[in-house]
Each structure stands twice: as C-alpha cells, then as structure tokens.
C-alpha cells in the first residue's frame, strides 16, 4: 500500500449528460468553459492531506507527478508545468485562445482596458504552447 499512488482526474467534460440547470446552478456559471472545472486528486498512504487551490491544465498533470515521484525529466519536453514549480503559470486555455486564470476569463472580449497587455501576453504564451505541441506531434519528435 505504501508503494501505491492513486491519481484521480476527470479526463473529459461529462457534465453535458446531466441536468444542465443543476450543473450551472451548482457551478454558479452558465459559461461552458468555466463549467469545465474538475478536481485533481493525488493519494498515497504516506502523503499528508493538503488541499491546494491552484489553476492547472491537464497538460500539467504529468510534470507534476514526475516531480512528486522524484523521477528525473526534462521540463522542456512538456507544454505543461509542475504545479509546485516556480515557473508554473496559473491559467487554463482553450483552442479558441480563451483562457481563465482564476480571476480573469478572456473569451475575445476585452472588458477591462487595463488588462490588454496581460491578455496579449497570455494569448502569445497559449499560441506558443499550442504551436510547440503541434510541432511535436507532426514531427514525431520523440520517435
């Protein structure tokens, strides 16, 4: 049991199968992107219970687990980051260049003009991650 690690995370957005009004009321939003908030749970009999409230993407899961398990890896091979590292950027992004950072949800409409530079910088990071991901897949980089 002490050598067992359980990792629980929803892989797909399955709320569409349930009562939409209940889910939207429960999540307190009608925004389809913001409904996609799911827990990520790591359990081991030797880990001390700790709740961490941070924004992360599914791409962050593997680097986080590799770090927690003490496995040496090259972070440059991943578009996600270890959520415990200093370089973890707390935002999730979607294929439409929309993103959410826990405070700001950007969906193409600039509501606060003081955030234009931040929004443009974040979109650049998103496009860079997406471009890197596509290049790795298309080129079969790891073959």
mmCIF file of N, CA and C in Angstrom:
data_model
loop_
_atom_site.group_PDB
_atom_site.id
_atom_site.type_symbol
_atom_site.label_atom_id
_atom_site.label_comp_id
_atom_site.label_asym_id
_atom_site.label_seq_id
_atom_site.Cartn_x
_atom_site.Cartn_y
_atom_site.Cartn_z
ATOM 1 N N UNK A 1 0.823 -1.198 0.000
ATOM 2 C CA UNK A 1 0.000 0.000 0.000
ATOM 3 C C UNK A 1 0.864 1.258 0.000
ATOM 4 N N UNK A 2 1.993 1.229 0.720
ATOM 5 C CA UNK A 2 2.841 2.418 0.768
ATOM 6 C C UNK A 2 3.525 2.706 -0.569
ATOM 7 N N UNK A 3 3.536 1.756 -1.494
ATOM 8 C CA UNK A 3 4.102 1.974 -2.824
ATOM 9 C C UNK A 3 3.033 2.293 -3.868
ATOM 10 N N UNK A 4 1.816 2.556 -3.413
ATOM 11 C CA UNK A 4 0.702 2.822 -4.322
ATOM 12 C C UNK A 4 0.384 4.312 -4.348
ATOM 13 N N UNK A 5 0.198 4.844 -5.540
ATOM 14 C CA UNK A 5 -0.228 6.235 -5.715
ATOM 15 C C UNK A 5 -1.490 6.210 -6.568
ATOM 16 N N UNK A 6 -2.549 6.805 -6.057
ATOM 17 C CA UNK A 6 -3.782 6.930 -6.822
ATOM 18 C C UNK A 6 -3.894 8.353 -7.347
ATOM 19 N N UNK A 7 -4.199 8.474 -8.619
ATOM 20 C CA UNK A 7 -4.373 9.775 -9.252
ATOM 21 C C UNK A 7 -5.764 9.788 -9.866
ATOM 22 N N UNK A 8 -6.577 10.747 -9.432
ATOM 23 C CA UNK A 8 -7.949 10.852 -9.915
ATOM 24 C C UNK A 8 -8.155 12.212 -10.573
ATOM 25 N N UNK A 9 -8.598 12.181 -11.806
ATOM 26 C CA UNK A 9 -8.909 13.417 -12.525
ATOM 27 C C UNK A 9 -9.893 13.061 -13.641
ATOM 28 N N UNK A 10 -10.814 13.964 -13.893
ATOM 29 C CA UNK A 10 -11.753 13.741 -14.995
ATOM 30 C C UNK A 10 -11.021 14.013 -16.305
ATOM 31 N N UNK A 11 -11.089 13.075 -17.207
ATOM 32 C CA UNK A 11 -10.410 13.222 -18.491
ATOM 33 C C UNK A 11 -11.267 13.979 -19.488
ATOM 34 N N UNK A 12 -12.565 13.864 -19.367
ATOM 35 C CA UNK A 12 -13.471 14.501 -20.319
ATOM 36 C C UNK A 12 -14.544 15.277 -19.574
ATOM 37 N N UNK A 13 -15.031 16.275 -20.217
ATOM 38 C CA UNK A 13 -16.106 17.096 -19.677
ATOM 39 C C UNK A 13 -17.410 16.332 -19.861
ATOM 40 N N UNK A 14 -17.906 15.727 -18.800
ATOM 41 C CA UNK A 14 -19.082 14.856 -18.905
ATOM 42 C C UNK A 14 -20.358 15.496 -18.372
ATOM 43 N N UNK A 15 -20.300 16.770 -17.998
ATOM 44 C CA UNK A 15 -21.484 17.417 -17.441
ATOM 45 C C UNK A 15 -22.623 17.502 -18.443
ATOM 46 N N UNK A 16 -22.325 17.417 -19.711
ATOM 47 C CA UNK A 16 -23.347 17.516 -20.746
ATOM 48 C C UNK A 16 -24.389 16.417 -20.662
ATOM 49 N N UNK A 17 -24.074 15.348 -19.941
ATOM 50 C CA UNK A 17 -25.011 14.241 -19.835
ATOM 51 C C UNK A 17 -26.036 14.434 -18.725
ATOM 52 N N UNK A 18 -25.783 15.405 -17.855
ATOM 53 C CA UNK A 18 -26.658 15.589 -16.702
ATOM 54 C C UNK A 18 -27.632 16.738 -16.876
ATOM 55 N N UNK A 19 -28.281 17.089 -15.791
ATOM 56 C CA UNK A 19 -29.231 18.193 -15.749
ATOM 57 C C UNK A 19 -28.457 19.509 -15.851
ATOM 58 N N UNK A 20 -28.546 20.169 -16.989
ATOM 59 C CA UNK A 20 -27.768 21.376 -17.244
ATOM 60 C C UNK A 20 -28.074 22.498 -16.259
ATOM 61 N N UNK A 21 -29.326 22.676 -15.900
ATOM 62 C CA UNK A 21 -29.668 23.736 -14.942
ATOM 63 C C UNK A 21 -29.052 23.465 -13.579
ATOM 64 N N UNK A 22 -29.079 22.211 -13.140
ATOM 65 C CA UNK A 22 -28.475 21.866 -11.850
ATOM 66 C C UNK A 22 -26.975 22.162 -11.869
ATOM 67 N N UNK A 23 -26.283 21.723 -12.927
ATOM 68 C CA UNK A 23 -24.833 21.924 -13.025
ATOM 69 C C UNK A 23 -24.506 23.409 -13.052
ATOM 70 N N UNK A 24 -25.232 24.180 -13.834
ATOM 71 C CA UNK A 24 -24.964 25.624 -13.927
ATOM 72 C C UNK A 24 -25.222 26.324 -12.600
ATOM 73 N N UNK A 25 -26.252 25.914 -11.878
ATOM 74 C CA UNK A 25 -26.504 26.483 -10.550
ATOM 75 C C UNK A 25 -25.423 26.061 -9.564
ATOM 76 N N UNK A 26 -25.036 24.795 -9.613
ATOM 77 C CA UNK A 26 -24.014 24.280 -8.707
ATOM 78 C C UNK A 26 -22.674 24.977 -8.930
ATOM 79 N N UNK A 27 -22.296 25.161 -10.189
ATOM 80 C CA UNK A 27 -21.028 25.810 -10.542
ATOM 81 C C UNK A 27 -21.136 27.331 -10.537
ATOM 82 N N UNK A 28 -22.346 27.844 -10.419
ATOM 83 C CA UNK A 28 -22.614 29.285 -10.377
ATOM 84 C C UNK A 28 -22.123 30.005 -11.639
ATOM 85 N N UNK A 29 -22.309 29.368 -12.787
ATOM 86 C CA UNK A 29 -21.947 29.988 -14.060
ATOM 87 C C UNK A 29 -22.718 29.315 -15.188
ATOM 88 N N UNK A 30 -22.921 30.060 -16.250
ATOM 89 C CA UNK A 30 -23.517 29.479 -17.451
ATOM 90 C C UNK A 30 -22.479 29.370 -18.560
ATOM 91 N N UNK A 31 -21.278 29.841 -18.291
ATOM 92 C CA UNK A 31 -20.207 29.810 -19.283
ATOM 93 C C UNK A 31 -19.711 28.375 -19.475
ATOM 94 N N UNK A 32 -19.773 27.885 -20.701
ATOM 95 C CA UNK A 32 -19.403 26.497 -20.986
ATOM 96 C C UNK A 32 -17.945 26.203 -20.626
ATOM 97 N N UNK A 33 -17.053 27.170 -20.843
ATOM 98 C CA UNK A 33 -15.643 26.960 -20.499
ATOM 99 C C UNK A 33 -15.457 26.851 -18.985
ATOM 100 N N UNK A 34 -16.103 27.733 -18.240
ATOM 101 C CA UNK A 34 -15.928 27.749 -16.786
ATOM 102 C C UNK A 34 -16.618 26.574 -16.100
ATOM 103 N N UNK A 35 -17.502 25.896 -16.800
ATOM 104 C CA UNK A 35 -18.114 24.684 -16.256
ATOM 105 C C UNK A 35 -17.125 23.518 -16.215
ATOM 106 N N UNK A 36 -16.029 23.629 -16.946
ATOM 107 C CA UNK A 36 -15.077 22.530 -17.080
ATOM 108 C C UNK A 36 -14.057 22.486 -15.945
ATOM 109 N N UNK A 37 -14.448 22.873 -14.768
ATOM 110 C CA UNK A 37 -13.592 22.868 -13.592
ATOM 111 C C UNK A 37 -13.761 21.531 -12.881
ATOM 112 N N UNK A 38 -12.701 20.737 -12.827
ATOM 113 C CA UNK A 38 -12.778 19.421 -12.198
ATOM 114 C C UNK A 38 -11.645 19.260 -11.184
ATOM 115 N N UNK A 39 -11.844 18.452 -10.158
ATOM 116 C CA UNK A 39 -10.780 18.242 -9.168
ATOM 117 C C UNK A 39 -9.685 17.324 -9.699
ATOM 118 N N UNK A 40 -8.523 17.461 -9.124
ATOM 119 C CA UNK A 40 -7.361 16.618 -9.413
ATOM 120 C C UNK A 40 -6.882 16.117 -8.058
ATOM 121 N N UNK A 41 -6.921 14.819 -7.848
ATOM 122 C CA UNK A 41 -6.630 14.247 -6.536
ATOM 123 C C UNK A 41 -5.459 13.272 -6.654
ATOM 124 N N UNK A 42 -4.494 13.431 -5.750
ATOM 125 C CA UNK A 42 -3.370 12.500 -5.654
ATOM 126 C C UNK A 42 -3.398 11.933 -4.243
ATOM 127 N N UNK A 43 -3.363 10.604 -4.132
ATOM 128 C CA UNK A 43 -3.387 9.970 -2.817
ATOM 129 C C UNK A 43 -2.280 8.943 -2.705
ATOM 130 N N UNK A 44 -1.661 8.930 -1.549
ATOM 131 C CA UNK A 44 -0.702 7.908 -1.168
ATOM 132 C C UNK A 44 -0.791 7.794 0.338
ATOM 133 N N UNK A 45 -0.605 6.611 0.871
ATOM 134 C CA UNK A 45 -0.770 6.417 2.320
ATOM 135 C C UNK A 45 0.229 7.220 3.140
ATOM 136 N N UNK A 46 1.323 7.659 2.543
ATOM 137 C CA UNK A 46 2.327 8.422 3.286
ATOM 138 C C UNK A 46 2.220 9.927 3.081
ATOM 139 N N UNK A 47 1.352 10.370 2.165
ATOM 140 C CA UNK A 47 1.192 11.807 1.934
ATOM 141 C C UNK A 47 0.323 12.428 3.014
ATOM 142 N N UNK A 48 0.743 13.596 3.473
ATOM 143 C CA UNK A 48 -0.077 14.350 4.414
ATOM 144 C C UNK A 48 -1.188 15.037 3.629
ATOM 145 N N UNK A 49 -2.411 15.030 4.173
ATOM 146 C CA UNK A 49 -3.539 15.664 3.491
ATOM 147 C C UNK A 49 -3.280 17.161 3.340
ATOM 148 N N UNK A 50 -3.478 17.629 2.116
ATOM 149 C CA UNK A 50 -3.296 19.049 1.841
ATOM 150 C C UNK A 50 -4.180 19.416 0.669
ATOM 151 N N UNK A 51 -4.930 20.495 0.817
ATOM 152 C CA UNK A 51 -5.734 20.993 -0.298
ATOM 153 C C UNK A 51 -5.007 22.170 -0.909
ATOM 154 N N UNK A 52 -4.814 22.101 -2.213
ATOM 155 C CA UNK A 52 -4.123 23.164 -2.936
ATOM 156 C C UNK A 52 -5.095 23.709 -3.964
ATOM 157 N N UNK A 53 -5.372 24.981 -3.876
ATOM 158 C CA UNK A 53 -6.299 25.622 -4.792
ATOM 159 C C UNK A 53 -5.488 26.408 -5.814
ATOM 160 N N UNK A 54 -5.199 25.770 -6.924
ATOM 161 C CA UNK A 54 -4.421 26.411 -7.971
ATOM 162 C C UNK A 54 -5.017 26.063 -9.328
ATOM 163 N N UNK A 55 -4.827 26.934 -10.263
ATOM 164 C CA UNK A 55 -5.309 26.696 -11.620
ATOM 165 C C UNK A 55 -4.283 25.827 -12.336
ATOM 166 N N UNK A 56 -4.779 24.776 -12.945
ATOM 167 C CA UNK A 56 -3.884 23.912 -13.718
ATOM 168 C C UNK A 56 -4.637 23.316 -14.892
ATOM 169 N N UNK A 57 -3.878 22.918 -15.872
ATOM 170 C CA UNK A 57 -4.387 22.317 -17.089
ATOM 171 C C UNK A 57 -4.058 20.822 -17.043
ATOM 172 N N UNK A 58 -4.766 20.032 -17.816
ATOM 173 C CA UNK A 58 -4.448 18.601 -17.842
ATOM 174 C C UNK A 58 -3.016 18.354 -18.303
ATOM 175 N N UNK A 59 -2.447 19.271 -19.087
ATOM 176 C CA UNK A 59 -1.053 19.130 -19.520
ATOM 177 C C UNK A 59 -0.081 19.254 -18.350
ATOM 178 N N UNK A 60 -0.536 19.789 -17.221
ATOM 179 C CA UNK A 60 0.314 19.948 -16.041
ATOM 180 C C UNK A 60 0.383 18.684 -15.183
ATOM 181 N N UNK A 61 -0.478 17.723 -15.445
ATOM 182 C CA UNK A 61 -0.553 16.534 -14.590
ATOM 183 C C UNK A 61 0.738 15.720 -14.621
ATOM 184 N N UNK A 62 1.223 15.384 -15.802
ATOM 185 C CA UNK A 62 2.409 14.520 -15.885
ATOM 186 C C UNK A 62 3.647 15.183 -15.282
ATOM 187 N N UNK A 63 3.975 16.433 -15.624
ATOM 188 C CA UNK A 63 5.146 17.042 -14.967
ATOM 189 C C UNK A 63 5.002 17.109 -13.437
ATOM 190 N N UNK A 64 3.808 17.343 -12.953
ATOM 191 C CA UNK A 64 3.579 17.398 -11.509
ATOM 192 C C UNK A 64 3.834 16.032 -10.870
ATOM 193 N N UNK A 65 3.298 14.980 -11.487
ATOM 194 C CA UNK A 65 3.503 13.629 -10.952
ATOM 195 C C UNK A 65 4.964 13.201 -11.024
ATOM 196 N N UNK A 66 5.631 13.527 -12.128
ATOM 197 C CA UNK A 66 7.045 13.168 -12.248
ATOM 198 C C UNK A 66 7.855 13.816 -11.127
ATOM 199 N N UNK A 67 7.566 15.075 -10.834
ATOM 200 C CA UNK A 67 8.257 15.758 -9.742
ATOM 201 C C UNK A 67 7.939 15.102 -8.403
ATOM 202 N N UNK A 68 6.660 14.852 -8.147
ATOM 203 C CA UNK A 68 6.267 14.266 -6.862
ATOM 204 C C UNK A 68 6.873 12.890 -6.635
ATOM 205 N N UNK A 69 7.044 12.129 -7.713
ATOM 206 C CA UNK A 69 7.593 10.779 -7.597
ATOM 207 C C UNK A 69 9.119 10.759 -7.663
ATOM 208 N N UNK A 70 9.726 11.952 -7.822
ATOM 209 C CA UNK A 70 11.183 12.043 -7.850
ATOM 210 C C UNK A 70 11.801 11.492 -9.116
ATOM 211 N N UNK A 71 11.041 11.495 -10.201
ATOM 212 C CA UNK A 71 11.532 10.983 -11.480
ATOM 213 C C UNK A 71 12.173 12.125 -12.262
ATOM 214 N N UNK A 72 13.411 11.930 -12.682
ATOM 215 C CA UNK A 72 14.118 12.956 -13.446
ATOM 216 C C UNK A 72 13.488 13.073 -14.830
ATOM 217 N N UNK A 73 13.212 14.298 -15.231
ATOM 218 C CA UNK A 73 12.620 14.539 -16.548
ATOM 219 C C UNK A 73 13.080 15.900 -17.059
ATOM 220 N N UNK A 74 12.966 16.083 -18.346
ATOM 221 C CA UNK A 74 13.324 17.360 -18.961
ATOM 222 C C UNK A 74 12.042 18.171 -19.133
ATOM 223 N N UNK A 75 11.870 19.256 -18.381
ATOM 224 C CA UNK A 75 10.634 20.034 -18.475
ATOM 225 C C UNK A 75 10.404 20.650 -19.855
ATOM 226 N N UNK A 76 11.441 20.763 -20.646
ATOM 227 C CA UNK A 76 11.287 21.321 -21.999
ATOM 228 C C UNK A 76 10.524 20.391 -22.934
ATOM 229 N N UNK A 77 10.337 19.140 -22.524
ATOM 230 C CA UNK A 77 9.611 18.181 -23.348
ATOM 231 C C UNK A 77 8.101 18.235 -23.115
ATOM 232 N N UNK A 78 7.657 19.128 -22.258
ATOM 233 C CA UNK A 78 6.246 19.190 -21.884
ATOM 234 C C UNK A 78 5.717 20.606 -22.065
ATOM 235 N N UNK A 79 4.478 20.723 -22.546
ATOM 236 C CA UNK A 79 3.880 22.052 -22.641
ATOM 237 C C UNK A 79 3.272 22.458 -21.306
ATOM 238 N N UNK A 80 3.037 21.495 -20.436
ATOM 239 C CA UNK A 80 2.549 21.786 -19.099
ATOM 240 C C UNK A 80 3.716 21.941 -18.144
ATOM 241 N N UNK A 81 3.412 22.374 -16.927
ATOM 242 C CA UNK A 81 4.454 22.566 -15.922
ATOM 243 C C UNK A 81 4.036 21.906 -14.609
ATOM 244 N N UNK A 82 5.018 21.602 -13.793
ATOM 245 C CA UNK A 82 4.794 21.091 -12.451
ATOM 246 C C UNK A 82 4.116 22.201 -11.650
ATOM 247 N N UNK A 83 2.956 21.922 -11.081
ATOM 248 C CA UNK A 83 2.214 22.962 -10.364
ATOM 249 C C UNK A 83 2.935 23.444 -9.111
ATOM 250 N N UNK A 84 3.932 22.712 -8.654
ATOM 251 C CA UNK A 84 4.682 23.132 -7.475
ATOM 252 C C UNK A 84 5.946 23.916 -7.832
ATOM 253 N N UNK A 85 6.221 24.063 -9.116
ATOM 254 C CA UNK A 85 7.436 24.766 -9.524
ATOM 255 C C UNK A 85 7.211 26.277 -9.580
ATOM 256 N N UNK A 86 8.309 27.001 -9.541
ATOM 257 C CA UNK A 86 8.238 28.465 -9.604
ATOM 258 C C UNK A 86 7.795 28.972 -10.971
ATOM 259 N N UNK A 87 7.954 28.156 -12.005
ATOM 260 C CA UNK A 87 7.589 28.613 -13.358
ATOM 261 C C UNK A 87 6.181 28.193 -13.775
ATOM 262 N N UNK A 88 5.400 27.665 -12.820
ATOM 263 C CA UNK A 88 4.024 27.285 -13.159
ATOM 264 C C UNK A 88 3.178 28.530 -13.376
ATOM 265 N N UNK A 89 2.534 28.578 -14.523
ATOM 266 C CA UNK A 89 1.656 29.701 -14.850
ATOM 267 C C UNK A 89 0.221 29.267 -14.579
ATOM 268 N N UNK A 90 -0.442 29.997 -13.728
ATOM 269 C CA UNK A 90 -1.778 29.607 -13.315
ATOM 270 C C UNK A 90 -2.835 30.135 -14.274
ATOM 271 N N UNK A 91 -2.986 29.409 -15.370
ATOM 272 C CA UNK A 91 -4.102 29.660 -16.270
ATOM 273 C C UNK A 91 -4.381 28.404 -17.067
ATOM 274 N N UNK A 92 -5.623 28.260 -17.466
ATOM 275 C CA UNK A 92 -6.002 27.196 -18.379
ATOM 276 C C UNK A 92 -6.446 27.866 -19.666
ATOM 277 N N UNK A 93 -6.252 27.178 -20.755
ATOM 278 C CA UNK A 93 -6.577 27.783 -22.039
ATOM 279 C C UNK A 93 -7.336 26.794 -22.903
ATOM 280 N N UNK A 94 -8.014 27.367 -23.871
ATOM 281 C CA UNK A 94 -8.874 26.591 -24.744
ATOM 282 C C UNK A 94 -8.468 26.844 -26.194
ATOM 283 N N UNK A 95 -8.905 26.008 -27.107
ATOM 284 C CA UNK A 95 -8.491 26.101 -28.504
ATOM 285 C C UNK A 95 -8.892 27.411 -29.161
ATOM 286 N N UNK A 96 -9.823 28.117 -28.569
ATOM 287 C CA UNK A 96 -10.306 29.386 -29.139
ATOM 288 C C UNK A 96 -9.464 30.579 -28.697
ATOM 289 N N UNK A 97 -8.340 30.352 -28.012
ATOM 290 C CA UNK A 97 -7.498 31.384 -27.401
ATOM 291 C C UNK A 97 -8.159 31.999 -26.172
ATOM 292 N N UNK A 98 -9.266 31.451 -25.734
ATOM 293 C CA UNK A 98 -9.867 31.878 -24.479
ATOM 294 C C UNK A 98 -9.013 31.309 -23.344
ATOM 295 N N UNK A 99 -9.032 31.983 -22.209
ATOM 296 C CA UNK A 99 -8.304 31.473 -21.055
ATOM 297 C C UNK A 99 -8.944 31.957 -19.765
ATOM 298 N N UNK A 100 -8.578 31.259 -18.688
ATOM 299 C CA UNK A 100 -9.060 31.612 -17.358
ATOM 300 C C UNK A 100 -7.896 31.474 -16.395
ATOM 301 N N UNK A 101 -7.688 32.487 -15.558
ATOM 302 C CA UNK A 101 -6.569 32.466 -14.613
ATOM 303 C C UNK A 101 -7.007 32.484 -13.151
ATOM 304 N N UNK A 102 -8.263 32.194 -12.912
ATOM 305 C CA UNK A 102 -8.779 32.221 -11.556
ATOM 306 C C UNK A 102 -9.481 33.526 -11.225
ATOM 307 N N UNK A 103 -9.157 34.541 -11.990
ATOM 308 C CA UNK A 103 -9.788 35.847 -11.807
ATOM 309 C C UNK A 103 -10.359 36.377 -13.112
ATOM 310 N N UNK A 104 -9.568 36.288 -14.161
ATOM 311 C CA UNK A 104 -9.962 36.819 -15.465
ATOM 312 C C UNK A 104 -10.347 35.681 -16.396
ATOM 313 N N UNK A 105 -11.525 35.780 -16.973
ATOM 314 C CA UNK A 105 -11.888 34.877 -18.061
ATOM 315 C C UNK A 105 -11.907 35.720 -19.323
ATOM 316 N N UNK A 106 -11.052 35.373 -20.268
ATOM 317 C CA UNK A 106 -10.979 36.106 -21.527
ATOM 318 C C UNK A 106 -11.541 35.221 -22.625
ATOM 319 N N UNK A 107 -12.529 35.739 -23.341
ATOM 320 C CA UNK A 107 -13.148 34.973 -24.421
ATOM 321 C C UNK A 107 -13.203 35.759 -25.726
ATOM 322 N N UNK A 108 -12.300 36.724 -25.877
ATOM 323 C CA UNK A 108 -12.271 37.531 -27.095
ATOM 324 C C UNK A 108 -12.790 38.932 -26.876
ATOM 325 N N UNK A 109 -13.444 39.153 -25.765
ATOM 326 C CA UNK A 109 -13.979 40.478 -25.459
ATOM 327 C C UNK A 109 -13.171 41.105 -24.324
ATOM 328 N N UNK A 110 -12.537 42.247 -24.611
ATOM 329 C CA UNK A 110 -11.769 42.945 -23.586
ATOM 330 C C UNK A 110 -12.725 43.810 -22.785
ATOM 331 N N UNK A 111 -12.907 43.449 -21.532
ATOM 332 C CA UNK A 111 -13.812 44.190 -20.665
ATOM 333 C C UNK A 111 -13.055 45.300 -19.935
ATOM 334 N N UNK A 112 -11.854 44.993 -19.493
ATOM 335 C CA UNK A 112 -11.041 45.938 -18.731
ATOM 336 C C UNK A 112 -9.837 46.331 -19.581
ATOM 337 N N UNK A 113 -9.808 47.578 -20.061
ATOM 338 C CA UNK A 113 -8.746 48.018 -20.958
ATOM 339 C C UNK A 113 -7.368 47.994 -20.298
ATOM 340 N N UNK A 114 -7.311 48.015 -18.966
ATOM 341 C CA UNK A 114 -6.015 47.966 -18.286
ATOM 342 C C UNK A 114 -5.364 46.584 -18.398
ATOM 343 N N UNK A 115 -6.118 45.590 -18.848
ATOM 344 C CA UNK A 115 -5.594 44.222 -18.948
ATOM 345 C C UNK A 115 -5.199 43.838 -20.372
ATOM 346 N N UNK A 116 -5.229 44.776 -21.295
ATOM 347 C CA UNK A 116 -4.941 44.443 -22.697
ATOM 348 C C UNK A 116 -3.552 43.840 -22.855
ATOM 349 N N UNK A 117 -2.525 44.426 -22.227
ATOM 350 C CA UNK A 117 -1.168 43.877 -22.347
ATOM 351 C C UNK A 117 -1.095 42.475 -21.762
ATOM 352 N N UNK A 118 -1.700 42.282 -20.590
ATOM 353 C CA UNK A 118 -1.712 40.962 -19.956
ATOM 354 C C UNK A 118 -2.410 39.943 -20.857
ATOM 355 N N UNK A 119 -3.529 40.326 -21.429
ATOM 356 C CA UNK A 119 -4.282 39.430 -22.315
ATOM 357 C C UNK A 119 -3.442 39.072 -23.536
ATOM 358 N N UNK A 120 -2.818 40.043 -24.156
ATOM 359 C CA UNK A 120 -1.987 39.779 -25.334
ATOM 360 C C UNK A 120 -0.794 38.883 -24.997
ATOM 361 N N UNK A 121 -0.149 39.108 -23.845
ATOM 362 C CA UNK A 121 0.971 38.267 -23.422
ATOM 363 C C UNK A 121 0.513 36.832 -23.182
ATOM 364 N N UNK A 122 -0.633 36.687 -22.544
ATOM 365 C CA UNK A 122 -1.148 35.345 -22.252
ATOM 366 C C UNK A 122 -1.531 34.624 -23.540
ATOM 367 N N UNK A 123 -2.159 35.314 -24.464
ATOM 368 C CA UNK A 123 -2.507 34.700 -25.752
ATOM 369 C C UNK A 123 -1.242 34.270 -26.495
ATOM 370 N N UNK A 124 -0.184 35.065 -26.422
ATOM 371 C CA UNK A 124 1.090 34.685 -27.059
ATOM 372 C C UNK A 124 1.628 33.403 -26.443
ATOM 373 N N UNK A 125 1.560 33.282 -25.114
ATOM 374 C CA UNK A 125 2.012 32.062 -24.438
ATOM 375 C C UNK A 125 1.173 30.859 -24.869
ATOM 376 N N UNK A 126 -0.127 31.061 -24.979
ATOM 377 C CA UNK A 126 -1.026 29.985 -25.395
ATOM 378 C C UNK A 126 -0.673 29.515 -26.798
ATOM 379 N N UNK A 127 -0.494 30.445 -27.698
ATOM 380 C CA UNK A 127 -0.173 30.083 -29.086
ATOM 381 C C UNK A 127 1.182 29.399 -29.184
ATOM 382 N N UNK A 128 2.132 29.833 -28.361
ATOM 383 C CA UNK A 128 3.447 29.198 -28.350
ATOM 384 C C UNK A 128 3.336 27.754 -27.859
ATOM 385 N N UNK A 129 2.568 27.529 -26.798
ATOM 386 C CA UNK A 129 2.372 26.170 -26.284
ATOM 387 C C UNK A 129 1.671 25.296 -27.314
ATOM 388 N N UNK A 130 0.641 25.838 -27.934
ATOM 389 C CA UNK A 130 -0.108 25.072 -28.933
ATOM 390 C C UNK A 130 0.765 24.756 -30.144
ATOM 391 N N UNK A 131 1.589 25.731 -30.564
ATOM 392 C CA UNK A 131 2.475 25.532 -31.700
ATOM 393 C C UNK A 131 3.526 24.462 -31.385
ATOM 394 N N UNK A 132 4.098 24.531 -30.192
ATOM 395 C CA UNK A 132 5.077 23.530 -29.783
ATOM 396 C C UNK A 132 4.447 22.142 -29.742
ATOM 397 N N UNK A 133 3.266 22.049 -29.178
ATOM 398 C CA UNK A 133 2.560 20.783 -29.112
ATOM 399 C C UNK A 133 2.326 20.214 -30.512
ATOM 400 N N UNK A 134 1.858 21.045 -31.422
ATOM 401 C CA UNK A 134 1.598 20.589 -32.790
ATOM 402 C C UNK A 134 2.880 20.150 -33.485
ATOM 403 N N UNK A 135 3.964 20.878 -33.279
ATOM 404 C CA UNK A 135 5.238 20.503 -33.905
ATOM 405 C C UNK A 135 5.730 19.155 -33.386
ATOM 406 N N UNK A 136 5.556 18.905 -32.086
ATOM 407 C CA UNK A 136 5.990 17.619 -31.523
ATOM 408 C C UNK A 136 5.175 16.473 -32.105
ATOM 409 N N UNK A 137 3.883 16.694 -32.272
ATOM 410 C CA UNK A 137 3.017 15.636 -32.798
ATOM 411 C C UNK A 137 3.288 15.398 -34.269
ATOM 412 N N UNK A 138 3.346 16.451 -35.061
ATOM 413 C CA UNK A 138 3.522 16.334 -36.510
ATOM 414 C C UNK A 138 4.880 15.752 -36.868
ATOM 415 N N UNK A 139 5.923 16.180 -36.140
ATOM 416 C CA UNK A 139 7.279 15.727 -36.479
ATOM 417 C C UNK A 139 7.632 14.398 -35.862
ATOM 418 N N UNK A 140 6.752 13.865 -35.027
ATOM 419 C CA UNK A 140 7.044 12.632 -34.272
ATOM 420 C C UNK A 140 8.369 12.795 -33.553
ATOM 421 N N UNK A 141 8.524 13.907 -32.850
ATOM 422 C CA UNK A 141 9.753 14.335 -32.197
ATOM 423 C C UNK A 141 10.381 13.269 -31.312
ATOM 424 N N UNK A 142 9.567 12.494 -30.631
ATOM 425 C CA UNK A 142 10.082 11.538 -29.657
ATOM 426 C C UNK A 142 10.332 10.147 -30.235
ATOM 427 N N UNK A 143 10.215 10.004 -31.535
ATOM 428 C CA UNK A 143 10.424 8.695 -32.165
ATOM 429 C C UNK A 143 11.883 8.290 -32.069
#
